[in-house]
C-alpha cells in the first residue's frame, strides 16, 4: 500500500471509535501523511514510509520549552516511561522531542489505524505526565 | 569501527545528515557489490563442498572394495599354500601387495578430502557470518538514511504548520479544553434527551387525563362549579 492510497483509506477510517482526518503532503522525494486524530490538530501524527518500515511520528515539544534546571531529570523520566508506553517510544529529532512507532511495511490498515490512535493517545498522556517539566 | 558506533559518533557530533554523512551512495553500492560477490563465492564453496563430499564417499567405497578383495585373496593364498602350490601362492601374494598399495593411495587421498571438507565447512560458516553481518550493517545504514529523509520531510511539514507554533503546554490545554467541551456537549445532549423524553411522557399522560396537570384542571373546574352553586 503506498502512502497516497493509505491516506485516502485513513481519511474514511474509524478506529476504536475515533475519527481521522488525513491528507498527504508531497515533500521533495519523500511523501508525508498528516493525520489529525479526534480533532486534535495541535498534535498531528505524521506518517512516512521507507523501504523497511512505516514510521508514525508525533512531535511533543521543542528542547527550548524544557525548564533548563529539569532537563536532565526529564530525559531520565522519558527513558523510564519508554518501556511501559504501549506501541510507542520517545525520540529526539533535531531539537524536538517526539513519540513514534514503527510498523512493518506489510502492516494492514487496521494495524496502522490502531498504531495511530495509540500514538495520539500516548502523546496526550505523555505531555500531561511531563508538563511540569515544561515552561508555560 | 562498527556502523552503530559511527552513527553514535555522528549524532554526538551533531551531524545533521547522519545517514548521508556516514556513507555516500557510491560506498553503499560498493558495499552491496561486495556482499553480492561474497554470496557468489559462498555458493561456489558450497558446490565445491558437495563435490569433495561425493569424492570422499566414492573413496570410502573403493577402500571397502579393496579390503574385501584383499581378504578374498588372502583366502586364495591360504588355499594355494595348503595345496603346496608355492609359486601360485606367491603370485597371489603379489596381487595382494598391489591391492594394498592401491588402498594406501586411496587412504591418503581420503584424509586429504576429509581435511578439505573440514576447511571448506569452516570457510562457509565464516563467509555466511560475514555476509549476514554486512547485510545487517547495510540495512542499518540504509534505514538511518531513509529515516533521516523521512523525519526531515516531516520536519519540513511541521515548520509550515501554523498550529505547531504554539507551545506544547498551550497545545495540551487546548486539547484538554476540547475534550472537556466535548464531554459538556455530551452531557448537555443527554440532559436535553432526558427532558424531551419527559415532555413526551407528560403529553401522553395529559392526553390520558393522568397526572398533575389533568387533575389540576378538573379540580379548578370543580372549584368553579362549587362556587357557582353556592352563589
XYZ file of C-alpha atoms in Angstrom:
367
model
C 0.000 0.000 0.000
C 1.576 3.325 -0.976
C 1.131 6.472 1.064
C -1.394 8.016 -1.328
C -3.654 5.000 -1.019
C -3.107 4.811 2.730
C -4.038 8.472 3.109
C -7.298 8.030 1.221
C -8.184 4.936 3.204
C -7.323 6.543 6.521
C -9.469 9.585 5.707
C -12.527 7.308 5.688
C -11.371 5.177 8.527
C -12.560 4.985 12.085
C -10.563 3.024 14.632
C -11.545 2.369 18.224
C -14.414 4.875 17.868
C -12.061 7.674 16.851
C -12.267 9.540 13.569
C -9.346 10.616 11.418
C -8.662 13.489 9.109
C -5.821 12.660 6.812
C -4.098 14.377 3.948
C -0.923 13.758 2.031
C 1.873 16.248 1.683
C 4.262 15.869 -1.223
C 7.679 16.754 0.022
C 10.551 16.598 -2.491
C 11.142 12.877 -2.821
C 9.531 11.793 0.439
C 5.759 11.949 0.883
C 4.264 12.514 4.308
C 0.720 11.863 5.522
C -0.551 14.212 8.168
C -3.285 12.760 10.356
C -5.459 14.647 12.813
C -6.923 12.235 15.320
C -10.187 13.124 17.025
C -9.901 16.807 16.044
C -6.667 17.364 17.963
C -4.823 19.373 15.342
C -2.304 20.544 17.958
C -0.694 17.106 17.905
C -0.805 15.851 14.336
C 0.580 12.419 13.528
C 2.973 12.237 10.603
C 3.302 9.005 8.689
C 6.111 8.255 6.279
C 7.236 5.110 4.601
C 10.739 3.854 3.904
C 11.836 0.626 2.269
C 11.789 -1.270 5.532
C 9.155 0.366 7.680
C 6.237 2.704 8.180
C 7.109 5.449 10.646
C 4.455 7.270 12.665
C 5.765 10.356 14.434
C 4.142 12.849 16.764
C 6.135 15.881 17.898
C 5.660 16.769 21.535
C 7.738 19.847 22.305
C 10.886 21.725 21.454
C 14.015 21.376 23.560
C 13.793 25.091 24.321
C 10.459 24.530 26.118
C 12.071 22.456 28.869
C 12.744 24.118 32.196
C 16.520 24.137 31.989
C 17.156 23.023 35.570
C 14.931 19.997 34.983
C 16.270 18.919 31.591
C 18.400 16.013 32.876
C 15.621 14.723 35.076
C 13.154 14.891 32.184
C 15.390 12.779 29.956
C 15.643 10.251 32.751
C 11.855 10.182 33.148
C 11.323 9.734 29.409
C 13.748 6.795 29.290
C 11.888 5.171 32.160
C 8.487 5.782 30.547
C 9.679 4.317 27.250
C 9.071 0.659 28.040
C 5.678 0.941 29.782
C 4.296 3.117 26.956
C 2.371 0.810 24.638
C 3.498 0.588 20.993
C 5.332 3.944 21.013
C 8.749 5.188 22.067
C 10.226 8.579 22.831
C 12.711 10.051 20.413
C 14.520 13.238 19.611
C 14.612 14.672 16.110
C 16.913 17.646 15.794
C 15.970 19.534 18.963
C 12.369 18.339 19.049
C 11.096 15.633 21.348
C 8.689 13.180 19.788
C 6.922 9.888 20.259
C 6.996 7.482 17.383
C 6.019 3.995 16.404
C 7.437 1.869 13.596
C 5.492 -0.764 11.682
C 6.431 -3.303 9.060
C 5.582 -2.168 5.542
C 3.334 -5.229 5.307
C 1.030 -3.918 8.059
C -2.720 -3.860 7.438
C -4.922 -0.760 7.528
C -6.315 -1.940 10.879
C -2.839 -2.252 12.343
C -1.814 1.185 11.092
C -5.073 2.677 12.364
C -4.553 1.134 15.774
C -0.978 2.403 15.864
C -2.043 5.947 15.008
C -4.840 6.010 17.608
C -2.487 4.643 20.260
C 0.213 7.117 19.305
C -2.225 10.024 19.548
C -3.433 8.920 22.975
C 0.150 8.289 24.146
C 1.167 11.775 23.002
C -1.525 13.478 25.041
C -0.860 11.269 28.073
C 2.878 11.839 27.799
C 2.514 15.616 27.504
C 0.256 15.615 30.517
C 2.649 13.443 32.500
C 5.676 15.644 31.878
C 4.025 19.076 31.670
C 5.656 20.079 34.974
C 8.996 19.943 33.197
C 7.929 22.435 30.551
C 7.838 26.209 30.653
C 4.413 27.858 30.208
C 34.512 0.885 13.949
C 31.055 -0.666 13.791
C 28.315 1.160 11.935
C 26.408 1.668 15.160
C 29.412 3.318 16.755
C 29.823 5.552 13.709
C 26.174 6.586 13.985
C 26.644 7.299 17.658
C 29.700 9.444 16.986
C 27.952 11.293 14.178
C 24.913 12.033 16.339
C 27.083 13.224 19.214
C 28.958 15.423 16.800
C 25.631 16.988 15.875
C 25.816 15.995 12.238
C 22.514 16.880 10.643
C 22.550 14.491 7.770
C 23.750 11.476 9.661
C 22.920 8.848 7.068
C 24.417 10.733 4.186
C 27.470 11.946 6.043
C 28.261 8.446 7.126
C 28.477 6.539 3.883
C 27.848 8.075 0.487
C 25.648 6.400 -2.097
C 28.651 5.137 -4.037
C 30.082 3.460 -0.963
C 26.746 1.769 -0.351
C 26.751 0.464 -3.924
C 30.263 -0.895 -3.480
C 29.257 -2.484 -0.198
C 26.256 -4.098 -1.871
C 28.525 -5.394 -4.645
C 30.878 -6.868 -2.048
C 28.007 -8.675 -0.383
C 26.872 -9.952 -3.757
C 30.393 -11.196 -4.544
C 30.715 -12.981 -1.212
C 27.356 -14.602 -1.800
C 28.562 -15.943 -5.130
C 31.829 -17.133 -3.585
C 29.792 -18.828 -0.909
C 27.617 -20.579 -3.475
C 30.773 -21.782 -5.278
C 32.248 -23.026 -1.996
C 29.063 -24.941 -1.238
C 29.160 -26.537 -4.675
C 32.837 -27.419 -4.093
C 31.920 -28.961 -0.781
C 29.329 -31.273 -2.316
C 31.862 -32.368 -4.920
C 34.515 -33.156 -2.339
C 31.971 -34.965 -0.169
C 30.954 -37.068 -3.175
C 34.612 -37.934 -3.763
C 35.007 -38.860 -0.100
C 32.077 -41.260 -0.341
C 33.461 -42.722 -3.549
C 36.902 -43.250 -1.988
C 35.386 -44.885 1.067
C 33.549 -47.289 -1.210
C 36.755 -48.084 -3.148
C 38.676 -48.743 0.075
C 35.956 -51.062 1.295
C 36.020 -52.915 -2.022
C 39.817 -53.253 -1.819
C 39.557 -54.564 1.756
C 37.146 -57.208 0.546
C 39.468 -58.114 -2.344
C 42.459 -58.386 -0.003
C 40.533 -60.670 2.362
C 39.367 -62.738 -0.588
C 42.904 -63.131 -1.976
C 44.366 -63.910 1.427
C 41.900 -66.762 1.499
C 43.033 -67.866 -2.006
C 46.694 -67.699 -0.936
C 45.973 -69.856 2.090
C 44.211 -72.378 -0.128
C 47.188 -72.442 -2.556
C 49.604 -72.969 0.359
C 47.517 -75.813 1.714
C 47.728 -77.448 -1.725
C 51.533 -76.890 -1.784
C 51.222 -74.527 -4.761
C 54.049 -72.300 -3.507
C 54.551 -70.279 -6.720
C 50.809 -69.685 -7.170
C 50.588 -68.549 -3.571
C 53.461 -66.117 -4.269
C 51.617 -64.741 -7.310
C 48.503 -64.225 -5.231
C 50.579 -62.550 -2.524
C 51.988 -60.118 -5.093
C 48.413 -59.351 -6.198
C 47.536 -58.644 -2.546
C 50.530 -56.289 -2.375
C 49.136 -54.435 -5.430
C 45.765 -54.103 -3.700
C 47.408 -52.853 -0.538
C 49.426 -50.257 -2.432
C 46.282 -49.077 -4.168
C 44.444 -48.948 -0.848
C 47.260 -46.904 0.733
C 46.937 -44.345 -2.068
C 43.183 -44.085 -1.555
C 43.575 -43.755 2.207
C 45.963 -40.847 1.639
C 43.578 -39.079 -0.691
C 40.682 -39.822 1.704
C 42.362 -37.982 4.561
C 43.103 -35.172 2.094
C 39.406 -34.987 1.187
C 38.402 -35.067 4.830
C 40.641 -32.195 5.856
C 39.464 -30.316 2.757
C 35.851 -30.819 3.835
C 36.551 -29.547 7.352
C 38.291 -26.500 5.951
C 35.506 -25.778 3.433
C 32.861 -26.088 6.130
C 34.742 -23.620 8.316
C 35.125 -21.213 5.402
C 31.427 -21.445 4.530
C 30.445 -20.775 8.128
C 32.753 -17.766 8.303
C 31.510 -16.425 4.951
C 27.874 -16.821 5.990
C 28.559 -14.917 9.194
C 30.364 -12.134 7.323
C 27.567 -11.812 4.774
C 24.910 -11.660 7.480
C 26.929 -9.102 9.395
C 27.455 -6.970 6.303
C 23.786 -7.179 5.387
C 22.783 -6.093 8.894
C 25.159 -3.133 8.728
C 23.959 -2.214 5.260
C 20.355 -2.325 6.462
C 21.305 -0.079 9.355
C 22.949 2.477 7.081
C 20.070 2.400 4.620
C 17.469 2.622 7.385
C 19.265 5.515 9.020
C 19.391 7.291 5.707
C 15.757 6.741 4.830
C 14.588 7.537 8.351
C 16.646 10.705 8.168
C 14.924 11.590 4.907
C 11.513 10.733 6.330
C 11.980 12.738 9.515
C 13.360 15.670 7.557
C 10.264 15.614 5.363
C 8.090 15.546 8.493
C 10.146 18.357 9.967
C 9.666 20.490 6.882
C 5.944 19.816 7.043
C 5.884 20.784 10.689
C 7.651 24.075 10.076
C 4.950 25.147 7.627
C 2.236 24.050 10.034
C 0.811 27.020 11.929
C -0.705 25.123 14.828
C 2.716 23.867 15.785
C 3.823 27.391 16.647
C 2.038 27.139 19.997
C 3.961 25.755 22.943
C 3.350 22.199 23.988
C 1.638 23.326 27.184
C -0.764 25.573 25.280
C -1.486 22.718 22.898
C -2.177 20.378 25.775
C -4.504 22.905 27.387
C -6.407 23.325 24.126
C -6.761 19.573 23.764
C -7.929 19.220 27.362
C -10.388 22.080 26.766
C -11.670 20.370 23.636
C -12.110 17.111 25.489
C -13.939 18.914 28.306
C -16.140 20.769 25.783
C -16.971 17.515 24.113
C -17.894 15.969 27.443
C -20.054 19.012 28.248
C -21.766 18.689 24.895
C -22.416 15.024 25.522
C -23.812 15.802 28.966
C -25.975 18.594 27.569
C -27.252 16.342 24.818
C -28.122 13.706 27.377
C -29.937 16.206 29.530
C -31.799 17.514 26.529
C -32.743 13.998 25.562
C -33.949 13.316 29.074
C -36.044 16.485 29.052
C -37.516 15.719 25.677
C -38.419 12.254 26.872
C -40.050 13.790 29.966
C -42.132 16.179 27.842
C -43.377 13.369 25.666
C -44.420 11.424 28.708
C -46.253 14.405 30.185
C -48.092 14.901 26.890
C -49.201 11.303 26.835
C -50.315 11.441 30.437
C -52.156 14.626 29.787
C -53.980 13.054 26.872
C -54.990 10.147 29.065
C -56.178 12.511 31.818
C -53.470 11.301 34.200
C -51.063 13.448 36.177
C -50.857 16.738 37.936
C -51.969 18.975 35.053
C -55.057 16.946 34.284
C -56.014 16.768 37.887
C -55.455 20.476 38.386
C -57.837 21.232 35.504
C -60.621 19.094 36.897
C -60.006 20.439 40.400
C -60.302 24.015 39.190
C -63.479 23.203 37.319
C -64.942 21.523 40.366
C -63.985 24.565 42.432
C -65.698 26.899 39.998
C -68.784 24.681 39.930
C -68.874 24.620 43.702
C -68.542 28.403 43.790
C -71.327 28.967 41.306
C -73.575 26.549 43.178
C -73.008 28.489 46.371
C -73.855 31.819 44.895
